XYZ file of C-alpha atoms in Angstrom:
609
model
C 62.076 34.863 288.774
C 63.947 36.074 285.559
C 62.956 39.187 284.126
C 62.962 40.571 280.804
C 65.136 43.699 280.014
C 64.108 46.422 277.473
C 66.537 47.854 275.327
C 66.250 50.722 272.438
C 69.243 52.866 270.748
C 69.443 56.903 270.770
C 71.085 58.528 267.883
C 72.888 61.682 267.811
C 69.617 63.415 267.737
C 67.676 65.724 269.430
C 64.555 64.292 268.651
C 66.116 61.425 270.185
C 66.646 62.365 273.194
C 62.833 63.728 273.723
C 61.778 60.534 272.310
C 63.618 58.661 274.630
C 62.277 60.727 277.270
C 58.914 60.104 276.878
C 59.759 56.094 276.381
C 61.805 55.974 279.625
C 58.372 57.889 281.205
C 56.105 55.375 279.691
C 58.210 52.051 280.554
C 58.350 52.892 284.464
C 54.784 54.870 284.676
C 52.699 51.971 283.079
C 54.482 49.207 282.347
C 55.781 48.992 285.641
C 59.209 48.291 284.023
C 62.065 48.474 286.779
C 64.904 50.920 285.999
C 67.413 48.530 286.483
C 65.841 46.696 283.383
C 66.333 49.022 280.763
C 69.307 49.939 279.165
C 70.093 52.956 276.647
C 72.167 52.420 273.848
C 73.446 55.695 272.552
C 75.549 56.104 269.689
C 79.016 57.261 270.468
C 78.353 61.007 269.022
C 75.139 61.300 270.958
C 75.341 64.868 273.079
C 77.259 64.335 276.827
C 74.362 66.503 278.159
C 71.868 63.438 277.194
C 74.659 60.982 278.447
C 74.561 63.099 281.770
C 71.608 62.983 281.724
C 71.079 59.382 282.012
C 73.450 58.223 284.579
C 72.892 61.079 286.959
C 69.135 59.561 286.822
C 71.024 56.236 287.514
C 69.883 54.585 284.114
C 72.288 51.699 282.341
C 74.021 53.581 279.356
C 75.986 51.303 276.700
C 78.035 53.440 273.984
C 78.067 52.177 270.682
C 79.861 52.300 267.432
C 77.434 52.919 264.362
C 76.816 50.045 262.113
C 76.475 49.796 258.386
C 74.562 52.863 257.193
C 75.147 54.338 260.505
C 71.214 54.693 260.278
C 68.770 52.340 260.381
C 71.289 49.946 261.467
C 72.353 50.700 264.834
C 69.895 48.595 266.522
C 71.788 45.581 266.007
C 74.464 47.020 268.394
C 71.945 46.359 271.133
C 72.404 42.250 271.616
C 76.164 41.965 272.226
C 75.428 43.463 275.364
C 73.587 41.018 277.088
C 75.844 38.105 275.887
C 77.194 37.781 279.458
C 73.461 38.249 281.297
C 73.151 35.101 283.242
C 69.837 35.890 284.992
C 67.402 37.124 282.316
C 64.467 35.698 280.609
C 65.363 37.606 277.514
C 65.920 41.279 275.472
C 62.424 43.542 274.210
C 63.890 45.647 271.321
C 62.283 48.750 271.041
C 62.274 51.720 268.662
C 63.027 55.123 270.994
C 59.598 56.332 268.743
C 57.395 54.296 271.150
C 54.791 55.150 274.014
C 53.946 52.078 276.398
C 49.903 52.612 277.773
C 50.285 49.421 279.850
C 51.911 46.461 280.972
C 53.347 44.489 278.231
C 52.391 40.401 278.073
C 54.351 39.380 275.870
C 55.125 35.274 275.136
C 58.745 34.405 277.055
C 59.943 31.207 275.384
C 59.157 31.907 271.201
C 60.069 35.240 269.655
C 57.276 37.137 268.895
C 56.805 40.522 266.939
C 54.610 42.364 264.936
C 53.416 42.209 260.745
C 54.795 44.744 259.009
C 52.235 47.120 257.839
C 52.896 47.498 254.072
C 54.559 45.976 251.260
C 57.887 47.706 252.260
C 60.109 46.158 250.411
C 57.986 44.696 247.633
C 57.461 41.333 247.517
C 59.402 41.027 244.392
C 62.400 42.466 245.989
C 62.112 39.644 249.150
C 61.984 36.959 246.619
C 64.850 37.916 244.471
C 66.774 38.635 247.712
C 66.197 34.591 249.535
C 66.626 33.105 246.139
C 70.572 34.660 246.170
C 70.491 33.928 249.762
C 69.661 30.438 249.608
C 67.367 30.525 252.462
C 63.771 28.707 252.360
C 61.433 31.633 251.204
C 58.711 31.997 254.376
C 54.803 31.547 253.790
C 53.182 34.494 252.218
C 50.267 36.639 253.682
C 48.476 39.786 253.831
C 50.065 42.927 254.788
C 48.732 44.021 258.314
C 47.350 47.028 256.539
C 44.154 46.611 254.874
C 45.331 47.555 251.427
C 44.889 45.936 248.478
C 47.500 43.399 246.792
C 49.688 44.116 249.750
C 51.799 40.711 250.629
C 54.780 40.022 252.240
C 56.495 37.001 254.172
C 55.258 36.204 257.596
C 58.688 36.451 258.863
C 59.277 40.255 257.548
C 58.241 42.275 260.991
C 57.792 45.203 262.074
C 61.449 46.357 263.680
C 59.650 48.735 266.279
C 59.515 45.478 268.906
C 60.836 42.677 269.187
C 60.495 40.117 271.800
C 63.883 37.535 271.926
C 64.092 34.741 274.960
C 67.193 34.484 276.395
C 67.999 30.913 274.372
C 68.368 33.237 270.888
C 69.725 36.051 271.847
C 73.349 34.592 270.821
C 72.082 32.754 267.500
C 70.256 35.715 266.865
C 72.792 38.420 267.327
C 75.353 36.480 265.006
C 72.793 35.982 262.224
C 71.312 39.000 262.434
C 74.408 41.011 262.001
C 75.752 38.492 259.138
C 72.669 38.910 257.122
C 72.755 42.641 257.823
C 76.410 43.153 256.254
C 75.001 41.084 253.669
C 72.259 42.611 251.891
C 74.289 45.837 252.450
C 77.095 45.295 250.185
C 73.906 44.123 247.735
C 72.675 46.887 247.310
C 71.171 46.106 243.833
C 68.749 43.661 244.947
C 66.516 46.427 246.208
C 64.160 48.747 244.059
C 64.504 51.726 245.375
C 66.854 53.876 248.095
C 63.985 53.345 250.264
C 63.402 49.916 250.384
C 67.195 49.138 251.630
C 66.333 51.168 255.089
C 64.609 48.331 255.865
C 68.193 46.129 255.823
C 67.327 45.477 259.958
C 63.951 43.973 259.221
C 64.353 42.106 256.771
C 68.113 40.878 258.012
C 66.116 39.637 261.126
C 63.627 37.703 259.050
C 66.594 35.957 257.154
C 68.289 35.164 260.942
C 64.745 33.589 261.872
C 64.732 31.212 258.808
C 68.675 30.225 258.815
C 68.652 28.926 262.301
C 64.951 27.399 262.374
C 63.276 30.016 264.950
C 59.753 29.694 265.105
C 57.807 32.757 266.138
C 54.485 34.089 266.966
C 53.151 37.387 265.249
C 52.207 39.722 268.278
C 48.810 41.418 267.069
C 48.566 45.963 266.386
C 47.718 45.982 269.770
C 51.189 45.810 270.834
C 52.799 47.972 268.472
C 50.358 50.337 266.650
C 51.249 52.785 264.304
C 49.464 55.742 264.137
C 50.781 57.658 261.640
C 48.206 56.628 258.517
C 44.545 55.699 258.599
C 44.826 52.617 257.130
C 42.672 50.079 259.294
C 44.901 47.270 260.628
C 44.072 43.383 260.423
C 45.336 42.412 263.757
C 44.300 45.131 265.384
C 41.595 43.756 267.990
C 39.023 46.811 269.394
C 38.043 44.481 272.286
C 41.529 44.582 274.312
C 43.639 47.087 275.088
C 46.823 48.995 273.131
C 49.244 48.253 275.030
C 51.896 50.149 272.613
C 51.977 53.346 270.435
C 54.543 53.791 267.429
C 54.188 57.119 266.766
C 56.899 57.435 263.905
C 57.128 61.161 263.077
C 53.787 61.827 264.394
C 54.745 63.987 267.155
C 53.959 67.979 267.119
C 55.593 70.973 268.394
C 53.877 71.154 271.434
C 55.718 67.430 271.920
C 52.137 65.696 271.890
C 51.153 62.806 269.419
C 49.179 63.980 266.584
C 46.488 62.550 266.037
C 44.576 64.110 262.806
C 45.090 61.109 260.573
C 43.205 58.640 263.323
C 39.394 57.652 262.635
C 39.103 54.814 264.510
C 37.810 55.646 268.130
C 39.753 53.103 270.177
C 42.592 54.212 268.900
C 41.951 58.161 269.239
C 41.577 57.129 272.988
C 44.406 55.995 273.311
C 46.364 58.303 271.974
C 44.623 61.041 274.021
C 45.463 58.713 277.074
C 49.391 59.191 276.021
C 48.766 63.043 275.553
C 47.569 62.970 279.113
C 50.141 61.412 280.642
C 52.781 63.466 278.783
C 51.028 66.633 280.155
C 51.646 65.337 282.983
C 55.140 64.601 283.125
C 56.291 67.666 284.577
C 60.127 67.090 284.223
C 61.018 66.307 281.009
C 64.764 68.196 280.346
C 64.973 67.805 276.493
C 61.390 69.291 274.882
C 63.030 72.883 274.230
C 65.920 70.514 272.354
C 63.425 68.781 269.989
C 61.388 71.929 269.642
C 64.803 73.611 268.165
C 65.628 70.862 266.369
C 62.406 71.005 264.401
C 62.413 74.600 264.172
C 66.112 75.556 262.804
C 65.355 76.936 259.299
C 67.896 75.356 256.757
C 67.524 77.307 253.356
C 68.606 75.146 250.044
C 70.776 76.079 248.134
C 71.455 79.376 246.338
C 70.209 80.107 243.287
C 70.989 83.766 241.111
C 68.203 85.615 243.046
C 69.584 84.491 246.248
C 73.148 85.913 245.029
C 71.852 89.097 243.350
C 69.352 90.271 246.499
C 72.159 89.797 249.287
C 74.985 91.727 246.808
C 72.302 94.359 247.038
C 71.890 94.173 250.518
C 75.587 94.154 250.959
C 76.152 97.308 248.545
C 72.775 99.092 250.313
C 74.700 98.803 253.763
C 78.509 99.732 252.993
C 77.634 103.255 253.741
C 75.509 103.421 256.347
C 74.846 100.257 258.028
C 71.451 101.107 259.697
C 70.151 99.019 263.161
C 66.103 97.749 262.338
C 64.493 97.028 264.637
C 61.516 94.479 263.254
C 58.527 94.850 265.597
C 56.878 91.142 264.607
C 53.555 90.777 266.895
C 51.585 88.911 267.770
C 48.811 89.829 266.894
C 46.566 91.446 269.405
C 49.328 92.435 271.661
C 48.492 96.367 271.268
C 49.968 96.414 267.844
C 47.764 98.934 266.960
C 48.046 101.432 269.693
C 51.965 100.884 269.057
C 51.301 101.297 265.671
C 49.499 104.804 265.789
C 52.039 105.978 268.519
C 54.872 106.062 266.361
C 53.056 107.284 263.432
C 51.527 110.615 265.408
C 55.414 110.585 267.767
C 57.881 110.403 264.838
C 59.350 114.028 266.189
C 60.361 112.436 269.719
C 61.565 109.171 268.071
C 63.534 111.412 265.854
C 65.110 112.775 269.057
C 66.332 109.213 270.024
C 67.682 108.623 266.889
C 64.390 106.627 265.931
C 63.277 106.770 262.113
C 59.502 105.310 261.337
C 59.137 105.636 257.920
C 55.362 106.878 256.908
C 55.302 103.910 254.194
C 52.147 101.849 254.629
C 50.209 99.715 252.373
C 46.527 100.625 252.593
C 45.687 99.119 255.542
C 43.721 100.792 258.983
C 47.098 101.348 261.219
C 50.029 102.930 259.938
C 51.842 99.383 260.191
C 54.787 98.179 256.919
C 52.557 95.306 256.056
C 54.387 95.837 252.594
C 56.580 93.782 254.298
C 54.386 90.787 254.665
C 52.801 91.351 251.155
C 56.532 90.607 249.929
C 57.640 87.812 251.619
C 54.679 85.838 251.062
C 55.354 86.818 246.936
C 59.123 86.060 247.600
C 59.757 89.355 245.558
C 63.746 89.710 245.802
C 63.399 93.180 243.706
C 60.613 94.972 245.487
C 61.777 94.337 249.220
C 65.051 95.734 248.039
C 63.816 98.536 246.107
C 61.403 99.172 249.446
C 64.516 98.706 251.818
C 66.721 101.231 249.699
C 63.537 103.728 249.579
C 63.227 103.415 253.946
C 67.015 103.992 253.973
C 68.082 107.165 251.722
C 64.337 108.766 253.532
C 66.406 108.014 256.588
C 69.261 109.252 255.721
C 67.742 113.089 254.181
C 65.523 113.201 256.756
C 67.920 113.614 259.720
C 70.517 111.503 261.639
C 68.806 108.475 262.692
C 70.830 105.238 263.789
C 67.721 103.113 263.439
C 64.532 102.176 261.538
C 61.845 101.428 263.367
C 59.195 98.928 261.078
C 56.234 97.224 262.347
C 54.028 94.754 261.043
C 51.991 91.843 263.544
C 51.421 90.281 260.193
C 55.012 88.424 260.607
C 53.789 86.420 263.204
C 50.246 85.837 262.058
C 51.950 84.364 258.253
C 55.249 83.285 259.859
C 53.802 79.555 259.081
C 52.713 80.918 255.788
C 55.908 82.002 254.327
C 58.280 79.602 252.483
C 61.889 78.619 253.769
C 63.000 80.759 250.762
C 60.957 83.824 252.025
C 62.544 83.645 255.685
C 65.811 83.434 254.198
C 65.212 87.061 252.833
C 65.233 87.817 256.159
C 68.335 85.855 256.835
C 70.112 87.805 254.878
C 69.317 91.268 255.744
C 70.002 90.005 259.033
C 73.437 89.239 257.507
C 74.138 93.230 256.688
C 71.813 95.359 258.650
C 72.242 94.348 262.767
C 68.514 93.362 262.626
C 66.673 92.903 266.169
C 63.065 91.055 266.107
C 61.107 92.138 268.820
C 57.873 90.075 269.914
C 55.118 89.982 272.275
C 53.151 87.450 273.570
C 50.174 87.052 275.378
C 48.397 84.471 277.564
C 46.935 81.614 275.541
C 43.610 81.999 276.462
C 43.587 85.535 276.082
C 45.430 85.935 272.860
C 43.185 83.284 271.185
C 39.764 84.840 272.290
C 40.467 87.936 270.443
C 42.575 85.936 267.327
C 39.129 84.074 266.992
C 37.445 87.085 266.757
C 39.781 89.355 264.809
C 39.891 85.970 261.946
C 36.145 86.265 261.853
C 36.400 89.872 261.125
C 39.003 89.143 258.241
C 38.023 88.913 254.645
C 38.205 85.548 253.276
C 41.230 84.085 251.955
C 41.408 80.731 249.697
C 44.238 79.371 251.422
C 43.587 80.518 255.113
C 40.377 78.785 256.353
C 40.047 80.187 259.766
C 39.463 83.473 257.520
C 36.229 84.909 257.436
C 33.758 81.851 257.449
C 30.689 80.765 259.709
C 32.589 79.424 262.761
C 32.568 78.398 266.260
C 35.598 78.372 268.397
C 35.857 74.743 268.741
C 35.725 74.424 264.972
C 38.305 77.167 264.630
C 40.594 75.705 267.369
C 40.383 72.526 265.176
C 42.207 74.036 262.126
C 45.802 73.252 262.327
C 46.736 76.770 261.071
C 44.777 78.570 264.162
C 46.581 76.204 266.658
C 49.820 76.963 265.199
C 49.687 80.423 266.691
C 50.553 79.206 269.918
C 53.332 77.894 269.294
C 55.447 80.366 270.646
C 58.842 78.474 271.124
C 58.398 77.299 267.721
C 58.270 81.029 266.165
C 61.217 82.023 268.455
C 63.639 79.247 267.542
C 62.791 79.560 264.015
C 63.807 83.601 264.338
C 66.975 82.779 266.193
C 67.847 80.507 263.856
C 67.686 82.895 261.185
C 68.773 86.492 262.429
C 70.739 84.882 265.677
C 69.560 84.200 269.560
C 71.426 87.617 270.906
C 69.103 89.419 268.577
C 65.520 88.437 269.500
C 63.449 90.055 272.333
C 60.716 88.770 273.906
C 58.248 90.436 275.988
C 55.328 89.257 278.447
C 52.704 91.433 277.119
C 50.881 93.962 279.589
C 48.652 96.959 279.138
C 51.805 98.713 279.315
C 52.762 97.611 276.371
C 53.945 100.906 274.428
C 56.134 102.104 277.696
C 57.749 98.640 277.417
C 58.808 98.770 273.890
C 60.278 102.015 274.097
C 62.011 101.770 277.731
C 64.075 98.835 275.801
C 64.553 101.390 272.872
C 65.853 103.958 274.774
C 62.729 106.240 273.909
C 61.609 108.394 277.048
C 58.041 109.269 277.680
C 57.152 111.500 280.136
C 53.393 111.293 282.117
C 51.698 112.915 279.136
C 52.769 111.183 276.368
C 51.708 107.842 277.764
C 48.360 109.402 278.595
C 47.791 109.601 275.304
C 48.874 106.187 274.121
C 45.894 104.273 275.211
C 43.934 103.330 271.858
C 42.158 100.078 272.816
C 40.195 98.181 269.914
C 35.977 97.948 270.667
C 35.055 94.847 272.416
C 33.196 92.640 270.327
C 29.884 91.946 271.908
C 28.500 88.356 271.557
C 25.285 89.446 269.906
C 28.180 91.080 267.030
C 30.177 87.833 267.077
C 26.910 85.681 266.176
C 25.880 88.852 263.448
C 29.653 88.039 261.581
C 28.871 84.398 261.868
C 26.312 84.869 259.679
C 27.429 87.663 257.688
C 30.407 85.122 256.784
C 27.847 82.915 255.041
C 28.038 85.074 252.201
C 30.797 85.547 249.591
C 31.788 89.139 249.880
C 35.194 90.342 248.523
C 37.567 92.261 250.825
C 36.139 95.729 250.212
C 32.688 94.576 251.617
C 33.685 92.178 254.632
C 35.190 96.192 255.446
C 32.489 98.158 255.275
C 30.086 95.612 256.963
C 32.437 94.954 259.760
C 32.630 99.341 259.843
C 28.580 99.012 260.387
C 28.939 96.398 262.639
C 31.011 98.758 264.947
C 28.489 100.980 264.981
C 25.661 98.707 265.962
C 28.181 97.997 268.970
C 28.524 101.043 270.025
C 24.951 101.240 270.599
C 24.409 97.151 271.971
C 27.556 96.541 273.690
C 26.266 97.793 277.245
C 23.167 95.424 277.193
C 25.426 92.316 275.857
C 28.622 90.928 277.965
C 31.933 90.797 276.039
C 32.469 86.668 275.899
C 35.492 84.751 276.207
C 35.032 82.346 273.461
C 38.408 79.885 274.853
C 37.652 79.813 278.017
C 35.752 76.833 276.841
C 38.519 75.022 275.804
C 40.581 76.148 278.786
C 41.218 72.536 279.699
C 42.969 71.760 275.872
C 44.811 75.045 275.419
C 46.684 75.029 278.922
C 47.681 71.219 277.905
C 48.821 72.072 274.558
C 51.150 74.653 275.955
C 52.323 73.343 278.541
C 55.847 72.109 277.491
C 56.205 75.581 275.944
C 55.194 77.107 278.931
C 58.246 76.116 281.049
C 60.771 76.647 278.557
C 59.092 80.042 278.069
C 59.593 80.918 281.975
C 62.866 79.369 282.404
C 65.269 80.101 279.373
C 63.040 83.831 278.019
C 61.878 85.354 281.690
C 58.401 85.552 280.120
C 55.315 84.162 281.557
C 51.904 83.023 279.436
């Protein structure tokens, strides 16, 4: 019996090759697809680690040339391959942005595919382009998307899978590619820039009507995009998905999102793919697309840009100080850290250690100037606070380094703008600038994050900030899930200051003897003694109080002094009420959501969460 083979192309990306990862997974794990009937086209500048990769896994690799735009294009590479397949029923075409839930059924004698989903290109712009072509203009219908005025031809499909028998794969790959070149050196018979990324679709269309194909339209089911709401007209609730296009709809954590979903079946299904993936326990290329999402590329320079880093470069021809940028996270024993350098600056002095006394007026002795700057993007006061930390350094005694700290560059790093981490970026460029983090265990770390954001004043655009609660409802907020992505934070900081000069630590109780062992600081028996400053455990009868205290609409100054009462009614409750681990209810969706990160975390950083 003649099989059908499955073919999709990898770019030169490293989304790519995590894409193609999970679509390899998918194929074999539930569609039961044989290895031997897949083949991976990969550009000819994809990376020879990906290549390796492949064929050491004993996959089918063909190389390609790019084609056209180089772009969108390349997937008509894919059919000259199988021109000399004798025993095959035919070629799937798939997008490497696809997960397969089950087997596929498709029809193996017509070529069938999938509606597009919107009027992309117009309908105006199809017409104009088959009246210069010549070609019989198709039927019109409704867009698969349930939007109105939304027509298109009911030959324009989706390009995320196609289904070809054998008998057209020739016809097809000759017409396909002719049509292809043509509306690409037409370029004025589309609208807009956007409407001619869609040459492969619509090229495919034109092959269909030259040589007389007749086709079947496959329904959502078998190719379902997920990334917009928009209820779909062939999607049928009463059969399975066999197919997920996720598009760009994949997070950090290397999951499919799923916040724009409302319809249930489809929800389910996605959670079904999330399961799998969690499962796959060997996937070599997450900590690539994890990078590649999270290398910071600054635009370009404009007079601020130019006039802060000829500061910066003037500040540090003198004396070119080391910082050392204590970043969080938050609830990592900033505090006690915090306090011990503020009440120890005479035996940091003696190490050559300079923490300047320059706080904002917050509870710890912590730079959170620092944070109140970047998020303003002020260029002047960051340098005027910089030049103020550096000539107190330098009358104060000889010091080779500044010590600042501030947990508040984690907690905002996904609050600050590209143009406010490249201020960092460049100090980085003059000062030899090391960013030190902790991190703690997820389940930990976000227990006390839910209870410390309870505790904080409220904030317009923060809205896990001081409001009426519950831990599921906080874990739901984008913002407050954001925090564990750990990987994320530290490729984003290596990309901007360079990998050599971030240092990650596992946090531990220890946490002040660890910092300062990898400064160079010693502390005898005593000292250490002293360095224990724990924060008051929250009862739960004090978490329900600012629950309901957040009801009301006080401004920062209150939210302090009622939390300051509230420690004192825990002082006196806290024995008869049990300190609560709010996450441990959600133990089951927090260790899934890090898991990816977790390896990488272990295996490249020595640090375990």
């Amino acid at each position: 019996m003649q099989d059908f083979y499955y073919s999709f192309v990898v770019d030169a990306l490293a989304s790519h090759y995590y894409q193609a990862e999970l679509l390899l997974y998918s194929l074999q794990k539930n569609a039961k697809i044989k290895k031997e009937n897949i083949i991976i086209h990969c550009l000819n500048k994809v990376d020879e680690q990906f290549i390796n990769f492949l064929k050491n896994n004993d996959y089918q690799v063909n190389i390609i040339k790019p084609f056209l735009d180089g772009q969108y294009s390349n997937k008509l590479q894919q059919l000259s391959f199988f021109q000399s397949y004798d025993n095959i029923a035919g070629v799937v075409l798939l997008d490497t942005d696809m997960f397969v839930l089950d087997r596929l059924t498709l029809p193996k004698h017509i070529f069938s595919a999938k509606l597009v989903d919107g009027p992309n290109p117009s309908l105006k712009t199809l017409d104009n382009i088959y009246r210069e072509s010549g070609l019989t203009r198709p039927e019109q219908v409704e867009c698969d998307w349930k939007i109105p005025n939304a027509r298109t031809y009911n030959n324009n499909f989706n390009g995320g899978l196609y289904c070809i028998p054998k008998k057209y794969l020739q016809v097809i790959n000759k017409s396909w590619k002719k049509w292809a070149e043509w509306l690409y050196n037409k370029e004025y018979l589309f609208s807009t820039p956007a409407e001619k990324k869609h040459i492969d679709q619509i090229s495919m269309g034109m092959a269909l009507v030259e040589n007389k194909i007749k086709y079947k339209m496959l329904r959502a089911n078998d190719n379902l995009p997920i990334h917009s709401a928009n209820p779909l007209v062939s999607f049928d609730k009463t059969i399975p998905i066999k197919v997920l296009h996720y598009h760009r709809e994949i997070n950090q954590f290397g999951y499919l999102n799923y916040d724009k979903i409302v319809d249930e079946a489809i929800y389910v299904a996605i959670s079904k793919a999330n399961k799998d993936i969690y499962k796959f326990n060997n996937l070599h290329f997450f900590d690539y697309y994890n990078k590649s999402i999270n290398t910071i590329k600054y635009g370009n320079k404009d007079e601020k840009d130019t006039i802060f880093e000829k500061q910066i470069e003037t500040l540090t021809k003198e004396n070119k100080f080391k910082i050392y940028l204590h970043a969080g996270s938050p609830k990592t024993g900033t505090t006690t850290l915090q306090f011990f350098c503020d009440t120890n600056q005479k035996l940091l002095e003696k190490s050559g250690i300079y923490y300047p006394k320059k706080y904002l007026a917050t509870q710890s002795p912590k730079h959170q100037w620092l944070v109140s700057i970047l998020l303003s993007e002020d260029y002047e006061l960051l340098y005027n606070y910089l030049t103020s930390v550096c000539n107190e350094a330098e009358e104060n005694g000889y010091f080779h380094s500044i010590l600042l700290s501030t947990e508040g560059i984690f907690n905002h790093w996904w609050d600050f703008s590209p143009r406010a981490k490249n201020m960092l970026h460049i100090i980085s460029k003059y000062f030899n600038l090391i960013m030190v983090i902790f991190f703690r265990t997820p389940i930990s770390f976000l227990d006390s994050f839910y209870r410390q954001n309870l505790k904080n004043p409220q904030i317009d655009h923060i809205a896990a900030y001081g409001h009426d609660l519950s831990f599921q409802q906080m874990y739901n907020i984008k913002w407050f899930r954001q925090h564990l992505d750990y990987l994320g934070f530290i490729h984003q900081a290596e990309s901007l200051v360079g990998k050599k000069q971030i240092k990650v630590f596992e946090y531990s109780d220890e946490v002040v003897k660890d910092f300062f062992h990898y400064l160079g600081v010693k502390l005898d028996h005593e000292v250490l003694e002293n360095t224990t400053r724990k924060n008051l455990a929250q009862s739960e009868a004090i978490i329900e109080m600012l629950r309901v205290i957040n009801r009301y609409p006080l401004d920062s100054k209150e939210k302090k002094e009622v939390v300051r009462k509230l420690y004192q009614i825990n002082d006196i409750i806290s024995r008869y009420s049990d300190k609560k681990n709010y996450a441990v209810i959600m133990k089951e969706d927090i260790n899934m959501l890090v898991a990816k990160q977790k390896d990488v975390l272990k295996n490249v950083y020595n640090i375990k969460i």
